[in-house]
């Protein structure tokens, strides 16, 4: 059980939840609130699930004692499923297509819809908004005590999925210590100290585990990134130097784990190193990958411009989940308090390295921004439509198990909360209908921008923040660039840690 101190009134209290509670809540939401449309075809398809969960102290807790555990309400406020992303050639300058439909990205964009709705409520002075007025004109801040937990049914693709496989097992069950991960050639001590929250072991005898061995080297939840060809990744290399990860962090996963077990191989990620990075050795066994590098999601014959989910989560941990547009209206970024992963191949150390370790030395960020000490936990509950679970159920069923081609977006908003897409457009969209308004996902760039403009139009201009009053803004690009504190933080992050990050050219953001 995780316990995080939060301020409720003047008392220091304990907010309490477990990883299994978060997972169960998300699985139930998936089963009861998401439609059959967009879900995997039984026994033939699998998918990935991600969600944002709001944690809020119960209202009647305000009078509780200082040392009394706080009862909390847990609510799913956004959810996403999906396994695909489009190739570079299919990207559009009109902002009406989803470039990246991996579950984590769908859940985060759905969360932005939720935040926009909550800002609408705040601007209309509704008391049930999660936002309250900030100290500066036109800015809002989260209501005290509200936290957000990010749930994913699987390990994020990219760096977090480069997980050691030990000689006596086919899954990475033994947590890897930071000292060993940084200096894998050293022999670890016989009695490593293992924090209680890292002792999440898989049942090696379970049918799911045995089935997952059918395709070694690819974790459930990482296979969606596996490329079927030898393509290069990403567009022309940027002029900025590669990420400034300390040399010792660029280790291959080799040597021995703290338990003394020999690392014989690693789970592979299909996400390719971006141009300008050191690159993988491609050697057989545990030396196949370099760790700590930026990676781009592969496509099927058409390379993508989408960074891996590990990289995106690391970025959100510094810049927040709200994005540049909403930063115009917020006093501080909206950060994750915790990340919970479902039952799947998993390494606590790989998760920490990927999500927080690569940015731990980033400094000189603008006020309100910072590298967050996000809590990372794993649940022991398996997502029933994950690749491993479906593989275990189908036994010797004929035909190939394939990823579901559709993505589902759900947001806790009153109008059109659901959005089912395929190939970046609402499912069923014909080629002829692509330019129609109906052929836009609710979480596409252009639709989120339209919602943001609608929010601004509901607020009197004399109550707008300074960042929106200083100049005439028209395009999506202009609005994003005018969020000066966000752009300053993003610039610092790129210069100090993520120099090779692939950015879309400005002409892809010139829509109005």
Short mmCIF file of N, CA and C in Angstrom, two decimals, residues 117-276:
data_model
loop_
_atom_site.label_atom_id
_atom_site.label_comp_id
_atom_site.label_asym_id
_atom_site.label_seq_id
_atom_site.Cartn_x
_atom_site.Cartn_y
_atom_site.Cartn_z
N UNK A 117 -12.60 20.54 -19.81
CA UNK A 117 -13.95 20.60 -19.25
C UNK A 117 -13.93 21.16 -17.83
N UNK A 118 -12.97 20.73 -17.03
CA UNK A 118 -12.88 21.21 -15.66
C UNK A 118 -12.56 22.71 -15.61
N UNK A 119 -11.78 23.19 -16.57
CA UNK A 119 -11.51 24.64 -16.64
C UNK A 119 -12.76 25.41 -17.07
N UNK A 120 -13.58 24.81 -17.94
CA UNK A 120 -14.88 25.41 -18.29
C UNK A 120 -15.72 25.59 -17.03
N UNK A 121 -15.77 24.54 -16.19
CA UNK A 121 -16.53 24.61 -14.94
C UNK A 121 -15.98 25.70 -14.02
N UNK A 122 -14.65 25.77 -13.93
CA UNK A 122 -14.03 26.77 -13.06
C UNK A 122 -14.33 28.19 -13.56
N UNK A 123 -14.24 28.39 -14.87
CA UNK A 123 -14.49 29.72 -15.43
C UNK A 123 -15.95 30.14 -15.23
N UNK A 124 -16.83 29.15 -15.19
CA UNK A 124 -18.25 29.43 -14.96
C UNK A 124 -18.57 29.49 -13.47
N UNK A 125 -17.50 29.45 -12.65
CA UNK A 125 -17.62 29.53 -11.18
C UNK A 125 -18.43 28.39 -10.58
N UNK A 126 -18.35 27.23 -11.21
CA UNK A 126 -19.02 26.05 -10.66
C UNK A 126 -18.14 25.45 -9.56
N UNK A 127 -18.77 25.08 -8.44
CA UNK A 127 -18.02 24.62 -7.27
C UNK A 127 -17.47 23.20 -7.42
N UNK A 128 -17.95 22.46 -8.41
CA UNK A 128 -17.52 21.07 -8.53
C UNK A 128 -16.30 20.90 -9.43
N UNK A 129 -15.64 21.99 -9.79
CA UNK A 129 -14.43 21.88 -10.60
C UNK A 129 -13.24 21.45 -9.75
N UNK A 130 -12.29 20.78 -10.39
CA UNK A 130 -11.06 20.41 -9.68
C UNK A 130 -10.13 21.61 -9.55
N UNK A 131 -10.45 22.71 -10.24
CA UNK A 131 -9.60 23.90 -10.21
C UNK A 131 -10.20 25.01 -9.35
N UNK A 132 -9.31 25.76 -8.72
CA UNK A 132 -9.69 26.95 -7.95
C UNK A 132 -8.82 28.10 -8.44
N UNK A 133 -9.24 29.36 -8.20
CA UNK A 133 -8.44 30.49 -8.69
C UNK A 133 -7.01 30.48 -8.13
N UNK A 134 -6.06 30.82 -8.98
CA UNK A 134 -4.67 30.93 -8.55
C UNK A 134 -4.40 32.33 -8.01
N UNK A 135 -3.14 32.64 -7.83
CA UNK A 135 -2.78 33.95 -7.26
C UNK A 135 -2.64 35.03 -8.33
N UNK A 136 -2.53 34.65 -9.60
CA UNK A 136 -2.37 35.61 -10.68
C UNK A 136 -3.63 35.65 -11.55
N UNK A 137 -3.85 36.80 -12.18
CA UNK A 137 -5.05 36.99 -12.99
C UNK A 137 -5.14 35.94 -14.10
N UNK A 138 -6.30 35.33 -14.22
CA UNK A 138 -6.56 34.41 -15.30
C UNK A 138 -5.97 33.02 -15.12
N UNK A 139 -5.31 32.75 -14.01
CA UNK A 139 -4.68 31.45 -13.80
C UNK A 139 -5.42 30.65 -12.74
N UNK A 140 -5.39 29.32 -12.92
CA UNK A 140 -6.07 28.41 -12.01
C UNK A 140 -5.07 27.40 -11.48
N UNK A 141 -5.43 26.78 -10.37
CA UNK A 141 -4.58 25.74 -9.80
C UNK A 141 -5.46 24.59 -9.31
N UNK A 142 -4.85 23.43 -9.15
CA UNK A 142 -5.60 22.27 -8.67
C UNK A 142 -6.10 22.48 -7.25
N UNK A 143 -7.30 22.03 -7.00
CA UNK A 143 -7.83 22.06 -5.64
C UNK A 143 -6.93 21.22 -4.72
N UNK A 144 -6.73 21.69 -3.51
CA UNK A 144 -5.83 21.03 -2.57
C UNK A 144 -6.25 19.59 -2.31
N UNK A 145 -5.27 18.69 -2.31
CA UNK A 145 -5.53 17.29 -1.97
C UNK A 145 -5.80 16.39 -3.17
N UNK A 146 -6.00 16.97 -4.36
CA UNK A 146 -6.28 16.15 -5.54
C UNK A 146 -4.98 15.65 -6.15
N UNK A 147 -4.93 14.34 -6.43
CA UNK A 147 -3.76 13.71 -7.04
C UNK A 147 -4.20 12.94 -8.26
N UNK A 148 -3.27 12.66 -9.16
CA UNK A 148 -3.57 11.86 -10.33
C UNK A 148 -2.59 10.70 -10.44
N UNK A 149 -3.14 9.51 -10.63
CA UNK A 149 -2.34 8.29 -10.79
C UNK A 149 -2.53 7.80 -12.22
N UNK A 150 -1.43 7.51 -12.89
CA UNK A 150 -1.48 7.00 -14.25
C UNK A 150 -1.38 5.49 -14.20
N UNK A 151 -2.33 4.81 -14.84
CA UNK A 151 -2.31 3.35 -14.89
C UNK A 151 -2.06 2.87 -16.31
N UNK A 152 -1.23 1.86 -16.45
CA UNK A 152 -1.01 1.22 -17.74
C UNK A 152 -1.00 -0.29 -17.52
N UNK A 153 -1.68 -1.01 -18.39
CA UNK A 153 -1.76 -2.47 -18.24
C UNK A 153 -0.44 -3.14 -18.58
N UNK A 154 0.53 -2.38 -19.07
CA UNK A 154 1.75 -2.94 -19.62
C UNK A 154 2.92 -1.99 -19.41
N UNK A 155 4.11 -2.52 -19.50
CA UNK A 155 5.32 -1.71 -19.43
C UNK A 155 5.39 -0.80 -20.66
N UNK A 156 5.67 0.49 -20.50
CA UNK A 156 5.73 1.39 -21.67
C UNK A 156 6.81 0.96 -22.65
N UNK A 157 6.53 1.09 -23.94
CA UNK A 157 7.52 0.74 -24.95
C UNK A 157 8.72 1.68 -24.84
N UNK A 158 9.85 1.24 -25.35
CA UNK A 158 11.07 2.03 -25.26
C UNK A 158 11.93 1.59 -24.09
N UNK A 159 12.60 2.54 -23.46
CA UNK A 159 13.64 2.22 -22.47
C UNK A 159 13.13 1.39 -21.29
N UNK A 160 11.91 1.64 -20.84
CA UNK A 160 11.37 0.90 -19.68
C UNK A 160 11.16 -0.57 -19.99
N UNK A 161 11.14 -0.92 -21.27
CA UNK A 161 10.90 -2.31 -21.66
C UNK A 161 12.17 -3.12 -21.89
N UNK A 162 13.32 -2.49 -21.69
CA UNK A 162 14.57 -3.23 -21.81
C UNK A 162 14.85 -3.85 -20.45
N UNK A 163 14.39 -5.08 -20.30
CA UNK A 163 14.31 -5.73 -19.00
C UNK A 163 15.18 -6.98 -19.00
N UNK A 164 15.98 -7.19 -17.96
CA UNK A 164 16.85 -8.37 -17.93
C UNK A 164 16.07 -9.67 -17.78
N UNK A 165 16.56 -10.71 -18.44
CA UNK A 165 16.02 -12.06 -18.28
C UNK A 165 17.08 -12.88 -17.58
N UNK A 166 16.76 -13.46 -16.45
CA UNK A 166 17.73 -14.19 -15.65
C UNK A 166 17.82 -15.65 -16.07
N UNK A 167 18.92 -16.29 -15.73
CA UNK A 167 19.19 -17.64 -16.25
C UNK A 167 18.20 -18.68 -15.76
N UNK A 168 17.56 -18.44 -14.61
CA UNK A 168 16.65 -19.45 -14.07
C UNK A 168 15.19 -19.12 -14.34
N UNK A 169 14.91 -18.12 -15.17
CA UNK A 169 13.53 -17.73 -15.41
C UNK A 169 13.38 -17.12 -16.79
N UNK A 170 12.15 -17.06 -17.24
CA UNK A 170 11.86 -16.47 -18.53
C UNK A 170 11.20 -15.10 -18.40
N UNK A 171 11.04 -14.64 -17.17
CA UNK A 171 10.50 -13.30 -16.96
C UNK A 171 11.37 -12.55 -15.97
N UNK A 172 11.43 -11.23 -16.09
CA UNK A 172 12.28 -10.43 -15.20
C UNK A 172 11.60 -10.21 -13.87
N UNK A 173 11.73 -11.16 -12.98
CA UNK A 173 11.00 -11.07 -11.72
C UNK A 173 11.81 -10.42 -10.60
N UNK A 174 13.12 -10.53 -10.68
CA UNK A 174 13.94 -10.02 -9.60
C UNK A 174 14.24 -8.55 -9.80
N UNK A 175 13.85 -7.67 -8.88
CA UNK A 175 14.15 -6.25 -9.04
C UNK A 175 15.65 -6.02 -9.16
N UNK A 176 16.03 -5.10 -10.02
CA UNK A 176 17.44 -4.82 -10.28
C UNK A 176 17.82 -3.53 -9.56
N UNK A 177 18.89 -3.57 -8.79
CA UNK A 177 19.27 -2.39 -8.01
C UNK A 177 19.89 -1.33 -8.91
N UNK A 178 19.81 -0.06 -8.48
CA UNK A 178 20.37 1.04 -9.25
C UNK A 178 21.87 0.86 -9.46
N UNK A 179 22.60 0.41 -8.42
CA UNK A 179 24.05 0.25 -8.54
C UNK A 179 24.38 -0.78 -9.62
N UNK A 180 23.60 -1.87 -9.64
CA UNK A 180 23.88 -2.90 -10.62
C UNK A 180 23.50 -2.44 -12.03
N UNK A 181 22.39 -1.69 -12.14
CA UNK A 181 21.95 -1.23 -13.46
C UNK A 181 22.96 -0.28 -14.08
N UNK A 182 23.59 0.54 -13.23
CA UNK A 182 24.57 1.49 -13.74
C UNK A 182 25.91 0.85 -14.03
N UNK A 183 26.28 -0.17 -13.24
CA UNK A 183 27.58 -0.82 -13.40
C UNK A 183 27.38 -2.33 -13.46
N UNK A 184 26.77 -2.81 -14.55
CA UNK A 184 26.40 -4.23 -14.62
C UNK A 184 27.58 -5.18 -14.62
N UNK A 185 28.77 -4.70 -14.90
CA UNK A 185 29.92 -5.60 -14.94
C UNK A 185 30.38 -5.97 -13.53
N UNK A 186 29.96 -5.18 -12.53
CA UNK A 186 30.38 -5.46 -11.15
C UNK A 186 29.55 -6.58 -10.57
N UNK A 187 30.15 -7.33 -9.70
CA UNK A 187 29.40 -8.35 -8.97
C UNK A 187 28.59 -7.67 -7.88
N UNK A 188 27.33 -8.03 -7.78
CA UNK A 188 26.48 -7.44 -6.75
C UNK A 188 26.69 -8.18 -5.44
N UNK A 189 26.31 -7.51 -4.35
CA UNK A 189 26.45 -8.13 -3.04
C UNK A 189 25.47 -9.28 -2.90
N UNK A 190 25.73 -10.18 -1.96
CA UNK A 190 24.87 -11.34 -1.78
C UNK A 190 23.54 -10.98 -1.15
N UNK A 191 23.50 -9.87 -0.40
CA UNK A 191 22.29 -9.52 0.33
C UNK A 191 21.84 -8.10 -0.02
N UNK A 192 21.32 -7.91 -1.23
CA UNK A 192 20.88 -6.57 -1.61
C UNK A 192 19.68 -6.15 -0.80
N UNK A 193 19.58 -4.86 -0.57
CA UNK A 193 18.41 -4.34 0.11
C UNK A 193 17.35 -4.09 -0.93
N UNK A 194 16.19 -4.73 -0.76
CA UNK A 194 15.11 -4.60 -1.72
C UNK A 194 13.92 -3.93 -1.06
N UNK A 195 13.55 -2.69 -1.47
CA UNK A 195 12.40 -2.02 -0.89
C UNK A 195 11.15 -2.88 -1.01
N UNK A 196 10.28 -2.72 -0.05
CA UNK A 196 9.08 -3.54 0.00
C UNK A 196 8.23 -3.40 -1.25
N UNK A 197 8.15 -2.16 -1.80
CA UNK A 197 7.27 -1.95 -2.93
C UNK A 197 7.84 -2.49 -4.23
N UNK A 198 9.08 -3.02 -4.19
CA UNK A 198 9.65 -3.58 -5.40
C UNK A 198 9.48 -5.09 -5.46
N UNK A 199 8.97 -5.69 -4.38
CA UNK A 199 8.90 -7.16 -4.33
C UNK A 199 7.63 -7.66 -4.99
N UNK A 200 7.57 -7.44 -6.31
CA UNK A 200 6.42 -7.90 -7.08
C UNK A 200 6.90 -9.03 -7.98
N UNK A 201 6.69 -10.25 -7.56
CA UNK A 201 7.20 -11.38 -8.32
C UNK A 201 6.08 -12.02 -9.14
N UNK A 202 6.43 -12.45 -10.35
CA UNK A 202 5.49 -13.15 -11.18
C UNK A 202 5.42 -14.62 -10.76
N UNK A 203 4.28 -15.25 -11.01
CA UNK A 203 4.14 -16.67 -10.76
C UNK A 203 4.66 -17.41 -11.99
N UNK A 204 5.87 -17.95 -11.88
CA UNK A 204 6.50 -18.57 -13.04
C UNK A 204 5.78 -19.83 -13.49
N UNK A 205 4.96 -20.41 -12.63
CA UNK A 205 4.26 -21.61 -13.03
C UNK A 205 2.89 -21.34 -13.60
N UNK A 206 2.48 -20.07 -13.65
CA UNK A 206 1.13 -19.76 -14.11
C UNK A 206 1.00 -20.02 -15.61
N UNK A 207 -0.21 -20.35 -16.06
CA UNK A 207 -0.40 -20.59 -17.50
C UNK A 207 -0.10 -19.38 -18.34
N UNK A 208 -0.37 -18.18 -17.79
CA UNK A 208 -0.09 -16.96 -18.54
C UNK A 208 1.40 -16.83 -18.81
N UNK A 209 2.20 -17.07 -17.75
CA UNK A 209 3.64 -16.98 -17.90
C UNK A 209 4.15 -17.97 -18.93
N UNK A 210 3.64 -19.20 -18.86
CA UNK A 210 4.09 -20.22 -19.80
C UNK A 210 3.74 -19.84 -21.23
N UNK A 211 2.56 -19.28 -21.42
CA UNK A 211 2.16 -18.88 -22.75
C UNK A 211 3.01 -17.73 -23.26
N UNK A 212 3.39 -16.84 -22.36
CA UNK A 212 4.17 -15.68 -22.77
C UNK A 212 5.54 -16.09 -23.28
N UNK A 213 5.95 -17.30 -22.93
CA UNK A 213 7.26 -17.76 -23.37
C UNK A 213 7.27 -18.16 -24.85
N UNK A 214 6.08 -18.21 -25.44
CA UNK A 214 6.02 -18.66 -26.82
C UNK A 214 6.79 -17.73 -27.75
N UNK A 215 6.84 -16.44 -27.41
CA UNK A 215 7.59 -15.50 -28.22
C UNK A 215 8.59 -14.79 -27.32
N UNK A 216 9.71 -15.41 -27.02
CA UNK A 216 10.67 -14.83 -26.08
C UNK A 216 11.25 -13.53 -26.60
N UNK A 217 11.59 -12.66 -25.63
CA UNK A 217 12.27 -11.43 -26.02
C UNK A 217 11.34 -10.26 -26.23
N UNK A 218 10.00 -10.48 -26.18
CA UNK A 218 9.08 -9.37 -26.37
C UNK A 218 8.09 -9.36 -25.22
N UNK A 219 8.14 -8.35 -24.33
CA UNK A 219 7.18 -8.30 -23.23
C UNK A 219 5.78 -8.03 -23.73
N UNK A 220 4.79 -8.55 -23.02
CA UNK A 220 3.42 -8.17 -23.28
C UNK A 220 3.33 -6.66 -23.10
N UNK A 221 2.76 -5.99 -24.07
CA UNK A 221 2.69 -4.53 -23.96
C UNK A 221 3.87 -3.87 -24.63
N UNK A 222 4.83 -4.65 -25.09
CA UNK A 222 5.94 -4.07 -25.83
C UNK A 222 5.88 -4.56 -27.26
N UNK A 223 5.21 -5.69 -27.46
CA UNK A 223 5.15 -6.27 -28.79
C UNK A 223 4.51 -5.32 -29.79
N UNK A 224 3.66 -4.42 -29.31
CA UNK A 224 3.02 -3.49 -30.23
C UNK A 224 4.02 -2.54 -30.87
N UNK A 225 5.23 -2.50 -30.33
CA UNK A 225 6.25 -1.65 -30.92
C UNK A 225 7.19 -2.44 -31.81
N UNK A 226 6.98 -3.76 -31.90
CA UNK A 226 7.94 -4.59 -32.62
C UNK A 226 7.84 -4.33 -34.11
N UNK A 227 8.94 -3.96 -34.72
CA UNK A 227 8.96 -3.70 -36.15
C UNK A 227 9.12 -5.00 -36.90
N UNK A 228 8.48 -5.09 -38.06
CA UNK A 228 8.58 -6.30 -38.86
C UNK A 228 9.61 -6.16 -39.97
N UNK A 229 10.31 -5.03 -39.98
CA UNK A 229 11.30 -4.85 -41.02
C UNK A 229 12.52 -4.15 -40.46
N UNK A 230 13.48 -3.89 -41.32
CA UNK A 230 14.74 -3.32 -40.88
C UNK A 230 14.85 -1.84 -41.16
N UNK A 231 13.71 -1.15 -41.14
CA UNK A 231 13.68 0.26 -41.51
C UNK A 231 14.50 1.12 -40.56
N UNK A 232 14.88 2.31 -41.04
CA UNK A 232 15.47 3.31 -40.16
C UNK A 232 14.34 3.97 -39.40
N UNK A 233 14.68 4.68 -38.33
CA UNK A 233 13.65 5.32 -37.53
C UNK A 233 13.83 6.82 -37.52
N UNK A 234 12.72 7.53 -37.70
CA UNK A 234 12.75 8.98 -37.57
C UNK A 234 13.19 9.68 -38.84
N UNK A 235 12.90 11.01 -38.91
CA UNK A 235 13.28 11.81 -40.07
C UNK A 235 14.75 12.20 -40.03
N UNK A 236 15.10 13.25 -40.75
CA UNK A 236 16.49 13.72 -40.80
C UNK A 236 16.97 14.05 -39.39
N UNK A 237 18.18 13.66 -39.01
CA UNK A 237 18.67 13.92 -37.66
C UNK A 237 18.66 15.40 -37.33
N UNK A 238 18.19 15.78 -36.12
CA UNK A 238 18.24 17.17 -35.71
C UNK A 238 19.67 17.62 -35.49
N UNK A 239 19.87 18.92 -35.45
CA UNK A 239 21.23 19.45 -35.31
C UNK A 239 21.68 19.43 -33.85
N UNK A 240 20.72 19.27 -32.91
CA UNK A 240 21.08 19.27 -31.49
C UNK A 240 21.78 17.96 -31.15
N UNK A 241 22.70 17.99 -30.20
CA UNK A 241 23.45 16.79 -29.83
C UNK A 241 22.55 15.79 -29.13
N UNK A 242 23.02 14.57 -29.00
CA UNK A 242 22.22 13.52 -28.38
C UNK A 242 22.04 13.78 -26.90
N UNK A 243 21.10 13.03 -26.31
CA UNK A 243 20.76 13.28 -24.90
C UNK A 243 21.98 13.09 -24.00
N UNK A 244 22.05 13.94 -23.01
CA UNK A 244 23.23 13.95 -22.14
C UNK A 244 23.08 12.97 -20.98
N UNK A 245 22.90 11.71 -21.33
CA UNK A 245 22.83 10.68 -20.30
C UNK A 245 24.25 10.33 -19.89
N UNK A 246 24.55 10.29 -18.58
CA UNK A 246 25.90 9.95 -18.15
C UNK A 246 26.35 8.64 -18.78
N UNK A 247 27.64 8.54 -19.09
CA UNK A 247 28.17 7.37 -19.78
C UNK A 247 27.84 6.08 -19.05
N UNK A 248 27.89 6.10 -17.72
CA UNK A 248 27.64 4.86 -17.00
C UNK A 248 26.19 4.42 -17.15
N UNK A 249 25.27 5.37 -17.50
CA UNK A 249 23.87 5.00 -17.69
C UNK A 249 23.66 4.30 -19.03
N UNK A 250 24.59 4.49 -19.98
CA UNK A 250 24.45 3.89 -21.29
C UNK A 250 24.98 2.46 -21.29
N UNK A 251 24.73 1.77 -20.20
CA UNK A 251 25.20 0.39 -20.09
C UNK A 251 24.27 -0.52 -20.86
N UNK A 252 24.81 -1.65 -21.28
CA UNK A 252 23.94 -2.71 -21.76
C UNK A 252 23.49 -3.49 -20.55
N UNK A 253 22.37 -4.19 -20.66
CA UNK A 253 21.88 -4.96 -19.53
C UNK A 253 22.61 -6.30 -19.55
N UNK A 254 23.71 -6.37 -18.84
CA UNK A 254 24.52 -7.59 -18.84
C UNK A 254 25.08 -7.81 -17.44
N UNK A 255 25.74 -8.95 -17.24
CA UNK A 255 26.36 -9.21 -15.94
C UNK A 255 25.47 -10.04 -15.05
N UNK A 256 25.43 -9.69 -13.75
CA UNK A 256 24.63 -10.46 -12.79
C UNK A 256 23.69 -9.54 -12.03
N UNK A 257 22.55 -10.07 -11.72
CA UNK A 257 21.57 -9.35 -10.92
C UNK A 257 21.98 -9.43 -9.45
N UNK A 258 21.33 -8.62 -8.58
CA UNK A 258 21.67 -8.63 -7.15
C UNK A 258 21.53 -10.01 -6.52
N UNK A 259 20.63 -10.84 -7.06
CA UNK A 259 20.43 -12.17 -6.50
C UNK A 259 21.60 -13.09 -6.80
N UNK A 260 22.48 -12.65 -7.69
CA UNK A 260 23.59 -13.49 -8.10
C UNK A 260 23.29 -14.25 -9.37
N UNK A 261 22.02 -14.19 -9.82
CA UNK A 261 21.64 -14.89 -11.04
C UNK A 261 22.25 -14.21 -12.25
N UNK A 262 22.66 -15.00 -13.21
CA UNK A 262 23.25 -14.46 -14.43
C UNK A 262 22.16 -13.93 -15.35
N UNK A 263 22.40 -12.73 -15.91
CA UNK A 263 21.48 -12.18 -16.90
C UNK A 263 21.86 -12.77 -18.25
N UNK A 264 20.94 -13.55 -18.84
CA UNK A 264 21.27 -14.26 -20.06
C UNK A 264 20.72 -13.58 -21.31
N UNK A 265 19.75 -12.71 -21.15
CA UNK A 265 19.18 -12.01 -22.30
C UNK A 265 18.35 -10.85 -21.77
N UNK A 266 17.78 -10.07 -22.68
CA UNK A 266 16.88 -9.00 -22.30
C UNK A 266 15.62 -9.09 -23.14
N UNK A 267 14.52 -8.62 -22.56
CA UNK A 267 13.33 -8.42 -23.36
C UNK A 267 13.64 -7.28 -24.32
N UNK A 268 13.19 -7.42 -25.55
CA UNK A 268 13.50 -6.43 -26.58
C UNK A 268 12.36 -5.43 -26.72
N UNK A 269 12.71 -4.21 -27.10
CA UNK A 269 11.71 -3.24 -27.51
C UNK A 269 11.90 -2.99 -28.99
N UNK A 270 10.79 -2.89 -29.72
CA UNK A 270 10.88 -2.60 -31.14
C UNK A 270 11.16 -1.14 -31.41
N UNK A 271 11.08 -0.30 -30.36
CA UNK A 271 11.35 1.14 -30.53
C UNK A 271 12.82 1.34 -30.88
N UNK A 272 13.06 2.07 -31.95
CA UNK A 272 14.42 2.24 -32.46
C UNK A 272 15.06 3.51 -31.91
N UNK A 273 16.38 3.48 -31.74
CA UNK A 273 17.10 4.67 -31.29
C UNK A 273 16.93 5.80 -32.31
N UNK A 274 16.72 7.02 -31.81
CA UNK A 274 16.57 8.15 -32.73
C UNK A 274 17.92 8.51 -33.34
N UNK A 275 17.93 9.12 -34.52
CA UNK A 275 19.19 9.58 -35.11
C UNK A 275 19.90 10.54 -34.15
N UNK A 276 21.18 10.37 -34.01
CA UNK A 276 21.94 11.22 -33.09
C UNK A 276 22.24 10.55 -31.77
#
